[in-house]
Coordinates of C-alpha atoms in Angstrom, one line a residue:
Chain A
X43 CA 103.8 103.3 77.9
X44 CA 107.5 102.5 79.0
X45 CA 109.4 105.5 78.5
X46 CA 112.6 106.3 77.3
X47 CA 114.3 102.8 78.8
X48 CA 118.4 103.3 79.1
X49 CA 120.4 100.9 76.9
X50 CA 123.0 98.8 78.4
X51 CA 125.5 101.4 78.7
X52 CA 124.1 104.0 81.2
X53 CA 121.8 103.5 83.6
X54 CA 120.5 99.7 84.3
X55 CA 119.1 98.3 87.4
X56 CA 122.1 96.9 88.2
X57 CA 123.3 100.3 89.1
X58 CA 120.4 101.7 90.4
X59 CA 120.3 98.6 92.7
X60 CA 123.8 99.0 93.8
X61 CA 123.5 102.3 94.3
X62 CA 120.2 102.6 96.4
X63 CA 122.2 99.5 98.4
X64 CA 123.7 102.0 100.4
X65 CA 121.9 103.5 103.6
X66 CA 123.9 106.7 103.1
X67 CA 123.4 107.4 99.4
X68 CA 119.4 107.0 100.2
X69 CA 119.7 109.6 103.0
X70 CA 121.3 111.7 100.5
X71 CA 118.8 111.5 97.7
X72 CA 116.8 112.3 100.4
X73 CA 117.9 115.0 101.5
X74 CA 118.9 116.0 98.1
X75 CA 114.6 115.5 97.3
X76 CA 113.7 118.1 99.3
X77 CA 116.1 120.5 97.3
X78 CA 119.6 121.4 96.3
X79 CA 122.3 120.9 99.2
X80 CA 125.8 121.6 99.6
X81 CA 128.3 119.5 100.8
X82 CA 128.9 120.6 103.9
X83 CA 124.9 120.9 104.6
X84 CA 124.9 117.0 104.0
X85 CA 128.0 115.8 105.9
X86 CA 126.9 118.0 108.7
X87 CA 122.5 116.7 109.1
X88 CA 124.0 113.2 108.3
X89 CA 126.5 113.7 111.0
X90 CA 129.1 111.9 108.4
X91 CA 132.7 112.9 107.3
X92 CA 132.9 115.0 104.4
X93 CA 135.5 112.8 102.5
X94 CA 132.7 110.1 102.7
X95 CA 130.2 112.5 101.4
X96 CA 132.4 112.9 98.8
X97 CA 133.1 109.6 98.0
X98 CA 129.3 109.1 97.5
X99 CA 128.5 112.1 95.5
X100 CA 130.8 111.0 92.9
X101 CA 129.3 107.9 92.5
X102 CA 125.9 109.5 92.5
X103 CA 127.6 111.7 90.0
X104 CA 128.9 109.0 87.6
X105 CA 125.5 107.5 87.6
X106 CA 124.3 110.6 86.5
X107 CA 121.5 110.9 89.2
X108 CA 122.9 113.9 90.5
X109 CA 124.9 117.4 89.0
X110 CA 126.7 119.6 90.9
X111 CA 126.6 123.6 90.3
X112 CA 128.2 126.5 91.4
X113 CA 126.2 129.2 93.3
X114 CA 127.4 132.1 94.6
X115 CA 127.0 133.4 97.8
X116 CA 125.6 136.7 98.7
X117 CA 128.6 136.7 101.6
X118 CA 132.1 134.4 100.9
X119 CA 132.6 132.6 98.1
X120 CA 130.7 130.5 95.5
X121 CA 129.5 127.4 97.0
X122 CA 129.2 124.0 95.3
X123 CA 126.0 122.5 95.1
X124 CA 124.4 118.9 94.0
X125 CA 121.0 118.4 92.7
X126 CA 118.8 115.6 91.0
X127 CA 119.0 115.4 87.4
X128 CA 117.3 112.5 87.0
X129 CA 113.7 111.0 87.2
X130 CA 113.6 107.7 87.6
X131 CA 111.1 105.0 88.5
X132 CA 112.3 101.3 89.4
X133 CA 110.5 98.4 90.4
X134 CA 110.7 95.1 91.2
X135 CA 108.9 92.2 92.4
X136 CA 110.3 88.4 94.4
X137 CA 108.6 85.6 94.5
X138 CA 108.3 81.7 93.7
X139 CA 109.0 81.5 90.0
X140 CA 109.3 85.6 89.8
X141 CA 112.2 87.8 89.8
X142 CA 111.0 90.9 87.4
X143 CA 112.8 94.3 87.7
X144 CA 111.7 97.5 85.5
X145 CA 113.4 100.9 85.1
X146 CA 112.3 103.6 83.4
X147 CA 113.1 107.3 82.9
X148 CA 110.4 109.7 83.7
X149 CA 112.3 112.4 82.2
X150 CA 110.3 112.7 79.2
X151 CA 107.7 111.1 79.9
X152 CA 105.1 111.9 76.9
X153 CA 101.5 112.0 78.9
X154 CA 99.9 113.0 75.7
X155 CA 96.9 110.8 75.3
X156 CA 96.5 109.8 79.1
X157 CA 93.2 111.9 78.6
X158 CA 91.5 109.4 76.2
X159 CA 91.9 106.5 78.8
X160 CA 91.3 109.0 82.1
X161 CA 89.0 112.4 81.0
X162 CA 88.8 112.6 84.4
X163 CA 92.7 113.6 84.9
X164 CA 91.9 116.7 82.5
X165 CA 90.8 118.7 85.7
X166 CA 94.4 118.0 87.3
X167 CA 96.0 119.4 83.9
X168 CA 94.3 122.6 84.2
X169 CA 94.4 122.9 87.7
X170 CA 98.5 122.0 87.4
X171 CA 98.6 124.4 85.0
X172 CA 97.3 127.4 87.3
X173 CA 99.8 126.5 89.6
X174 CA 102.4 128.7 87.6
X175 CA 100.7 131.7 88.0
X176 CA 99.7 130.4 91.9
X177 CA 101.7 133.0 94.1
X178 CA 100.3 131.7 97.1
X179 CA 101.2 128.4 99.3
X180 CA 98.0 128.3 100.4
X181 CA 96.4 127.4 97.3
X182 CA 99.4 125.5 96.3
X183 CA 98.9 123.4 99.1
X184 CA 95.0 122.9 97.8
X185 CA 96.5 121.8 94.5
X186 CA 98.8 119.5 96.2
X187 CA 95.9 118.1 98.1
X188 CA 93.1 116.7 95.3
X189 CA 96.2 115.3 93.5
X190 CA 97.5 113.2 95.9
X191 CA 94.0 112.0 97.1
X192 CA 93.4 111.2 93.7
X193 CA 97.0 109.5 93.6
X194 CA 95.8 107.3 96.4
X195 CA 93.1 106.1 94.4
X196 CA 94.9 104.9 91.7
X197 CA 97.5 103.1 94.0
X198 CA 94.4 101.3 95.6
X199 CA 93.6 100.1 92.0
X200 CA 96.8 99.3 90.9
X201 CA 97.7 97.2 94.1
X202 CA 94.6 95.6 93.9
X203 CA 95.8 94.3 90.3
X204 CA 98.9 93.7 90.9
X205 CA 97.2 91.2 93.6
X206 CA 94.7 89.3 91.0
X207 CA 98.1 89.1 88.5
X208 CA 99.8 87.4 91.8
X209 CA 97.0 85.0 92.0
X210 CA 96.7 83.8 88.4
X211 CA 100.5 83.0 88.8
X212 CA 99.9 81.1 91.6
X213 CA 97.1 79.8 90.3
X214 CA 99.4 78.7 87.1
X215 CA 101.7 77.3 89.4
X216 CA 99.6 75.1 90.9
X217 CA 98.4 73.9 87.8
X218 CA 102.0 73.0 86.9
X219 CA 102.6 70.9 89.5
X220 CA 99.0 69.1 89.0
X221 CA 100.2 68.1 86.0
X222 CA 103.5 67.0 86.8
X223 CA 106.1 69.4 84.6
X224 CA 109.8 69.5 84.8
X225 CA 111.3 72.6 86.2
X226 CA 112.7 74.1 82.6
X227 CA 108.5 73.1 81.4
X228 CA 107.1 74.7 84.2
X229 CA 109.3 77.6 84.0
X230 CA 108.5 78.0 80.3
X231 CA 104.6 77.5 80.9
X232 CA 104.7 80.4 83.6
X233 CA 106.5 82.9 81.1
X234 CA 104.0 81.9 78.4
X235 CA 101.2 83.0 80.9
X236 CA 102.9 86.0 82.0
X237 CA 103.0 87.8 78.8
X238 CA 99.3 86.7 78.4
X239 CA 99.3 83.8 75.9
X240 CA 101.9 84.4 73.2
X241 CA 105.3 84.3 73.0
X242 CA 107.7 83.5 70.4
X243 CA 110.7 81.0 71.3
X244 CA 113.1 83.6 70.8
X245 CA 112.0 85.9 73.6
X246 CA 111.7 83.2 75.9
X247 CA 115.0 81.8 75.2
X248 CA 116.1 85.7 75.9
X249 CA 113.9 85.8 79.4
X250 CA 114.7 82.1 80.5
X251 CA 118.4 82.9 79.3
X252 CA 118.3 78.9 77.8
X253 CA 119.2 78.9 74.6
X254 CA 116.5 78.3 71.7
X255 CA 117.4 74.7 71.0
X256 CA 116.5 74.1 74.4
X257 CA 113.6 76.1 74.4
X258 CA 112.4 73.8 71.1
X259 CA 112.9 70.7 72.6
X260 CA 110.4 72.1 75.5
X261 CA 108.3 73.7 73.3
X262 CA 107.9 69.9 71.6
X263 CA 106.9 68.4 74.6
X264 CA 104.7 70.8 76.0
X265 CA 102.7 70.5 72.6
X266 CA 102.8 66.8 72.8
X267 CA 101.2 67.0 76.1
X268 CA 98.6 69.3 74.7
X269 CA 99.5 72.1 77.2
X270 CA 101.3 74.7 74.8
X271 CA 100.2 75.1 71.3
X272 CA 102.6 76.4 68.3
X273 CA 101.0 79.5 66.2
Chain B
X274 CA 95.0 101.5 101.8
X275 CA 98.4 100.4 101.7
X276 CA 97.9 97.0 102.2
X277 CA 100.3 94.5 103.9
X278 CA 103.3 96.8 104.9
X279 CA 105.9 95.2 107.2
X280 CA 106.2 96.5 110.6
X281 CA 109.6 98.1 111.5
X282 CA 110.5 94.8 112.9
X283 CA 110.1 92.7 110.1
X284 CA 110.6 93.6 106.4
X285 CA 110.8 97.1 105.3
X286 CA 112.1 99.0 102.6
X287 CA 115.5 99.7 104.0
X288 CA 116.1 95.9 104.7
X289 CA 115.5 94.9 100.8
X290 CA 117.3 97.9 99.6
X291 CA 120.5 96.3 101.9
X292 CA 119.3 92.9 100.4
X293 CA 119.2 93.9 96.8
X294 CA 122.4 96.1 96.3
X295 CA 124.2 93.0 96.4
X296 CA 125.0 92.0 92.7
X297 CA 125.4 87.7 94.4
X298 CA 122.1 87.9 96.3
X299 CA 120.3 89.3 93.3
X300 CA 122.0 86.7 90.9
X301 CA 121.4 83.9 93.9
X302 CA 117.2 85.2 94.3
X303 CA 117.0 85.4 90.2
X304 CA 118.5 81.4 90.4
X305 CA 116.0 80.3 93.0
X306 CA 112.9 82.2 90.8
X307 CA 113.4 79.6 88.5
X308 CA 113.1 76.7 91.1
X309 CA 114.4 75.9 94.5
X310 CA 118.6 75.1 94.5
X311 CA 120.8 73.4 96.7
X312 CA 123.9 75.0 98.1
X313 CA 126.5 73.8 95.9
X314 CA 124.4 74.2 92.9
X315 CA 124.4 77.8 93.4
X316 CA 128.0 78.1 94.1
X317 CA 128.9 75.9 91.0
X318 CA 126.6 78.2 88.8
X319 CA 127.9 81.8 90.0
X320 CA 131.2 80.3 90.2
X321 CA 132.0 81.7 94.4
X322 CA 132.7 79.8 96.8
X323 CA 130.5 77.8 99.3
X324 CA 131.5 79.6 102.3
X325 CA 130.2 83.2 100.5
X326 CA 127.2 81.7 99.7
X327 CA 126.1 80.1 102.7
X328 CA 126.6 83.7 104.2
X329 CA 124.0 85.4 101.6
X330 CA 122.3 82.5 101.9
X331 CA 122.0 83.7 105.8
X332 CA 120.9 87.3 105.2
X333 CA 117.9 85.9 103.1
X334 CA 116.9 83.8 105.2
X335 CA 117.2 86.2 108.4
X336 CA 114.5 88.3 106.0
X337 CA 112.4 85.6 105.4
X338 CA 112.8 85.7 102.2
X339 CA 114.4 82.3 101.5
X340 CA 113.4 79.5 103.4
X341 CA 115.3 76.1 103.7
X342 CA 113.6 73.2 103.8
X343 CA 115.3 69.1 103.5
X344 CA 114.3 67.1 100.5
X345 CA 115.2 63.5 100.6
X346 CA 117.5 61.9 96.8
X347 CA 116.8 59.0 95.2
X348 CA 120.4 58.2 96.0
X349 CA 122.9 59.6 98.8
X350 CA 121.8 61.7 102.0
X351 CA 119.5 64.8 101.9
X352 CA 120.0 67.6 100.6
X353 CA 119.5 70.9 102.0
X354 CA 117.1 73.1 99.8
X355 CA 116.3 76.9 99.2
X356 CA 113.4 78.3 97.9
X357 CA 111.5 81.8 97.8
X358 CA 109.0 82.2 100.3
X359 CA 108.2 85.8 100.1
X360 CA 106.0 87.4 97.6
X361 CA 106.7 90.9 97.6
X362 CA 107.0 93.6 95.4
X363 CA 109.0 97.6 95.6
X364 CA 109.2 100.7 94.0
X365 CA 110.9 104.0 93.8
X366 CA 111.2 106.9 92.7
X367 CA 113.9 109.3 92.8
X368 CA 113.8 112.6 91.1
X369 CA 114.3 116.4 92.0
X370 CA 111.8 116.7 94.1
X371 CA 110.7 113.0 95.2
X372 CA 111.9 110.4 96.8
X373 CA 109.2 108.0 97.2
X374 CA 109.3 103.9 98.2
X375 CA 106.3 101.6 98.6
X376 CA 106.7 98.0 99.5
X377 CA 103.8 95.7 99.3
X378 CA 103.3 92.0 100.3
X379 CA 101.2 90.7 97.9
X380 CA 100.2 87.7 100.4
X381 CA 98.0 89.0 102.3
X382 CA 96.2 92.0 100.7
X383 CA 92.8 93.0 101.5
X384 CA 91.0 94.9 98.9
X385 CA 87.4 94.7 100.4
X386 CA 86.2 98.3 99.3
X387 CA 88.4 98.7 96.4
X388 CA 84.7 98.2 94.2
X389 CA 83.3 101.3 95.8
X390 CA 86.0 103.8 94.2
X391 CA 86.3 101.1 90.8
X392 CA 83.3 100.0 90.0
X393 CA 84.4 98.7 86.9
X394 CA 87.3 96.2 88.5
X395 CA 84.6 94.1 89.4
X396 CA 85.0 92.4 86.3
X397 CA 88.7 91.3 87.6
X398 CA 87.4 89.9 90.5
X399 CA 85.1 87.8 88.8
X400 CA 87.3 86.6 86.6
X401 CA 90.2 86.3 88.9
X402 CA 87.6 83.4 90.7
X403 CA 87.4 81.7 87.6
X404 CA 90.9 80.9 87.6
X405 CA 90.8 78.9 90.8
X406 CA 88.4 76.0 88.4
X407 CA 90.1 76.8 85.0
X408 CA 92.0 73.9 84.1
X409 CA 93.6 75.4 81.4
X410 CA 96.9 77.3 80.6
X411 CA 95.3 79.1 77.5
X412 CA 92.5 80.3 79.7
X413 CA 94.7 81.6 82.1
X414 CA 96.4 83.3 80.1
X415 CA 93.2 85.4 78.8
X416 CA 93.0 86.6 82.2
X417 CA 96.5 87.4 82.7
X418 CA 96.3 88.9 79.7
X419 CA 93.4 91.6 80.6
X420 CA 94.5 91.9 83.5
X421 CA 97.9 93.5 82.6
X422 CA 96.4 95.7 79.7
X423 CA 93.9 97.1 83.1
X424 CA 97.2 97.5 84.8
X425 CA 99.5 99.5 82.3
X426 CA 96.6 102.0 81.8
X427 CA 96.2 102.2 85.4
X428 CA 100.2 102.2 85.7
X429 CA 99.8 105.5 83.3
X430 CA 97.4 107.3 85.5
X431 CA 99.9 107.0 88.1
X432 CA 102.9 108.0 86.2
X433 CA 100.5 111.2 84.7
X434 CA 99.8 112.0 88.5
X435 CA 102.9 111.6 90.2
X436 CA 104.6 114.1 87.4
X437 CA 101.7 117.0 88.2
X438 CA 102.9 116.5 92.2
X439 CA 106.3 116.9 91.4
X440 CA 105.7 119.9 89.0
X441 CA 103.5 121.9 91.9
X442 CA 106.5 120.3 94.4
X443 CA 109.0 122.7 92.6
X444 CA 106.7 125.3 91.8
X445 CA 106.3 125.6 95.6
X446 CA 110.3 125.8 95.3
X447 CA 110.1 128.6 93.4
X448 CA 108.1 130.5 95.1
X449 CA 109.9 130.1 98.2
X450 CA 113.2 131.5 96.1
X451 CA 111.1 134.3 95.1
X452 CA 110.1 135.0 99.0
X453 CA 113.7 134.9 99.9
X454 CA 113.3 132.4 102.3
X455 CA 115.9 130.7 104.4
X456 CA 116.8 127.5 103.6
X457 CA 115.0 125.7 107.0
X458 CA 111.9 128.1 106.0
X459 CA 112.2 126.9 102.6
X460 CA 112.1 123.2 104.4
X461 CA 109.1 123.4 106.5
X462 CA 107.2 125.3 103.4
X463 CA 107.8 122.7 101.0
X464 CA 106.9 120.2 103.6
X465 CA 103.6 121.5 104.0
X466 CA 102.6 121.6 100.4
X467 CA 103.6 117.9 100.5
X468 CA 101.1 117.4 102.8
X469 CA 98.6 119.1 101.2
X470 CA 98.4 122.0 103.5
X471 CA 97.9 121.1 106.8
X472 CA 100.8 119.1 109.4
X473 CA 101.3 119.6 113.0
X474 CA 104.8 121.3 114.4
X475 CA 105.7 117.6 116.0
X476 CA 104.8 116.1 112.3
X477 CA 107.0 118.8 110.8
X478 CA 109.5 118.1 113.5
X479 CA 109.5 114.9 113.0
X480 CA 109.6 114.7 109.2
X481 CA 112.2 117.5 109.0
X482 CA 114.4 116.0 112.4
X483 CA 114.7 119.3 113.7
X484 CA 113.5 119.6 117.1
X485 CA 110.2 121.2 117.7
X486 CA 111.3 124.4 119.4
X487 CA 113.5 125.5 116.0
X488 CA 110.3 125.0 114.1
X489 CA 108.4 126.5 116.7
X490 CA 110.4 129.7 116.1
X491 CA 110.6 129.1 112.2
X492 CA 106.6 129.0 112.0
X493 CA 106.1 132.0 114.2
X494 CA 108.5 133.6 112.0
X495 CA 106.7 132.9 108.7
X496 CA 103.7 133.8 110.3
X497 CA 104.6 136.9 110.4
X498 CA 105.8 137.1 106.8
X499 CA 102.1 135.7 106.0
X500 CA 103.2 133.1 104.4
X501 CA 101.8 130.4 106.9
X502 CA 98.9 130.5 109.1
X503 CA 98.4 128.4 112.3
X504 CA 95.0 126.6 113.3

């Protein structure tokens, strides 16, 4: 379930990377993670001129990460503050023969039929649920407690298969050098085996960026040698 | 279990964040995932100069993530070689209300008692040996292949949890609105929900970097508001 994926003209990694690039701006989204801020607040805990503040913010802004609001003050006047707008999730692996990066909007994320795979998660739903009624931070906190042990869990899992995926590639790797390919064959080979056996030329033209006569004249060789095999 | 994370001295999060805001690097690490490159290779294909490169090439290498190794031609002197030698893999999230990074290097993981909380990944393992005597790319492929459907199910469960955390994250907000807190009160309260209810004042100092006398006074004061109790 890859949610609600930007298109090419707002948010991209690209962005995100440049953005997140900067010490400040993180310190920011930091701060601003903890709740709304105002200017001032910022410039002052980072200990950083307000013109520069500025200067981020907009970017931020522009990106559309973070809004700004007026609030008004119960003494002096209104006072302008930034939140996050935005709920994103990025990730990206580097390695020998691996450069992947994946963004995705959380925003409306549609958890519908997590339940099917996970029946166990239906106690968090109810128990997030009582949570708006909860007036106390006590039992918040208790709330806050069995989901991020259970949270831990799943990161145990999902490292641990992230790790096996690691060591089929390597594993593919070496067989590609046992058997003697070419850069472009080996780097075709380890994108069939990534997506898990079947790919047509066209998207690994697209993920290679070679074009697809190139990709052909691979795809011919790698049959001839009985290592790929055309559906 | 967070397995494999870099010491401050070595890689962290901040150090690939600086690496990877850098549209050249990024463009440079994406070229040397398809293979290992020479120096003027890599200028000639991004079209910069020589002198650029050799500085990026610098920064990479300084994080151990490129290493440079001498590889003799068939004809002329050596050349001087890149390649990837890092295997490591980020995320983030950003939204109102999180802020969250996790790097892992996928090297040198140890997932001994991952089989006592997931039985059923046993399988994986299992199959994951296989790979080290399968001789075949189609085989490998299988593997890959259940092993990513395990992972985007598993990716889901995380996804499904870390949404509940951030809902009871601002429902804490709330309720600190409705308390009429002030804004470090605020702070330290949503700081111990994050924790899941329990944190020392030099944790709380620490996390919030105010010094441990203001939150001292900030805990004795919502204390008295009964909004906090001390142990």
């Amino acid at each position: 379930m890859i949610v609600g994926k930007y298109g090419d003209d707002t948010m991209n990694e690209d962005i995100l990377f440049n953005l997140m690039g900067n010490e400040t701006r993180r310190l920011i989204l930091k701060m601003l993670a903890s709740g709304p801020c105002y200017t001032t607040e910022i410039a002052d805990k980072l200990n950083i001129g307000q013109k520069a503040i500025n200067e981020h913010m907009r970017l931020l802004q522009e990106a559309d990460i973070v809004e700004l609001y007026i609030k008004k003050q119960s003494r002096g006047s209104p006072r302008k503050y930034f939140k996050i707008n935005k709920r994103v999730h990025m990730e990206f692996s580097v390695g020998p023969y691996r450069f992947d990066t994946n963004l995705e909007d959380l925003l409306d994320a549609d958890f519908s039929d997590i339940f099917i795979e996970f029946p166990q998660l239906k106690t968090f739903e109810d128990e997030a649920k009582k949570t708006q009624h909860i007036h106390e931070i006590g039992e918040l906190s208790l709330v806050m407690s069995s989901l991020t042990s259970e949270l831990e869990k799943i990161i145990q899992a999902k490292e641990y298969l992230e790790y096996k995926v690691e060591q089929v590639r390597q594993q593919a790797l070496i067989l590609c050098e046992k058997l003697g390919l070419t850069d472009v064959e080996k780097r075709v080979v380890l994108e069939v085996v990534n997506a898990g056996g079947t790919l047509s030329s066209k998207d690994l033209s697209n993920r290679l960026r070679v074009d697809e006569g190139e990709v052909s004249i691979v795809l011919e060789m790698l049959e001839r040698k009985y290592i790929l095999e055309r559906q």
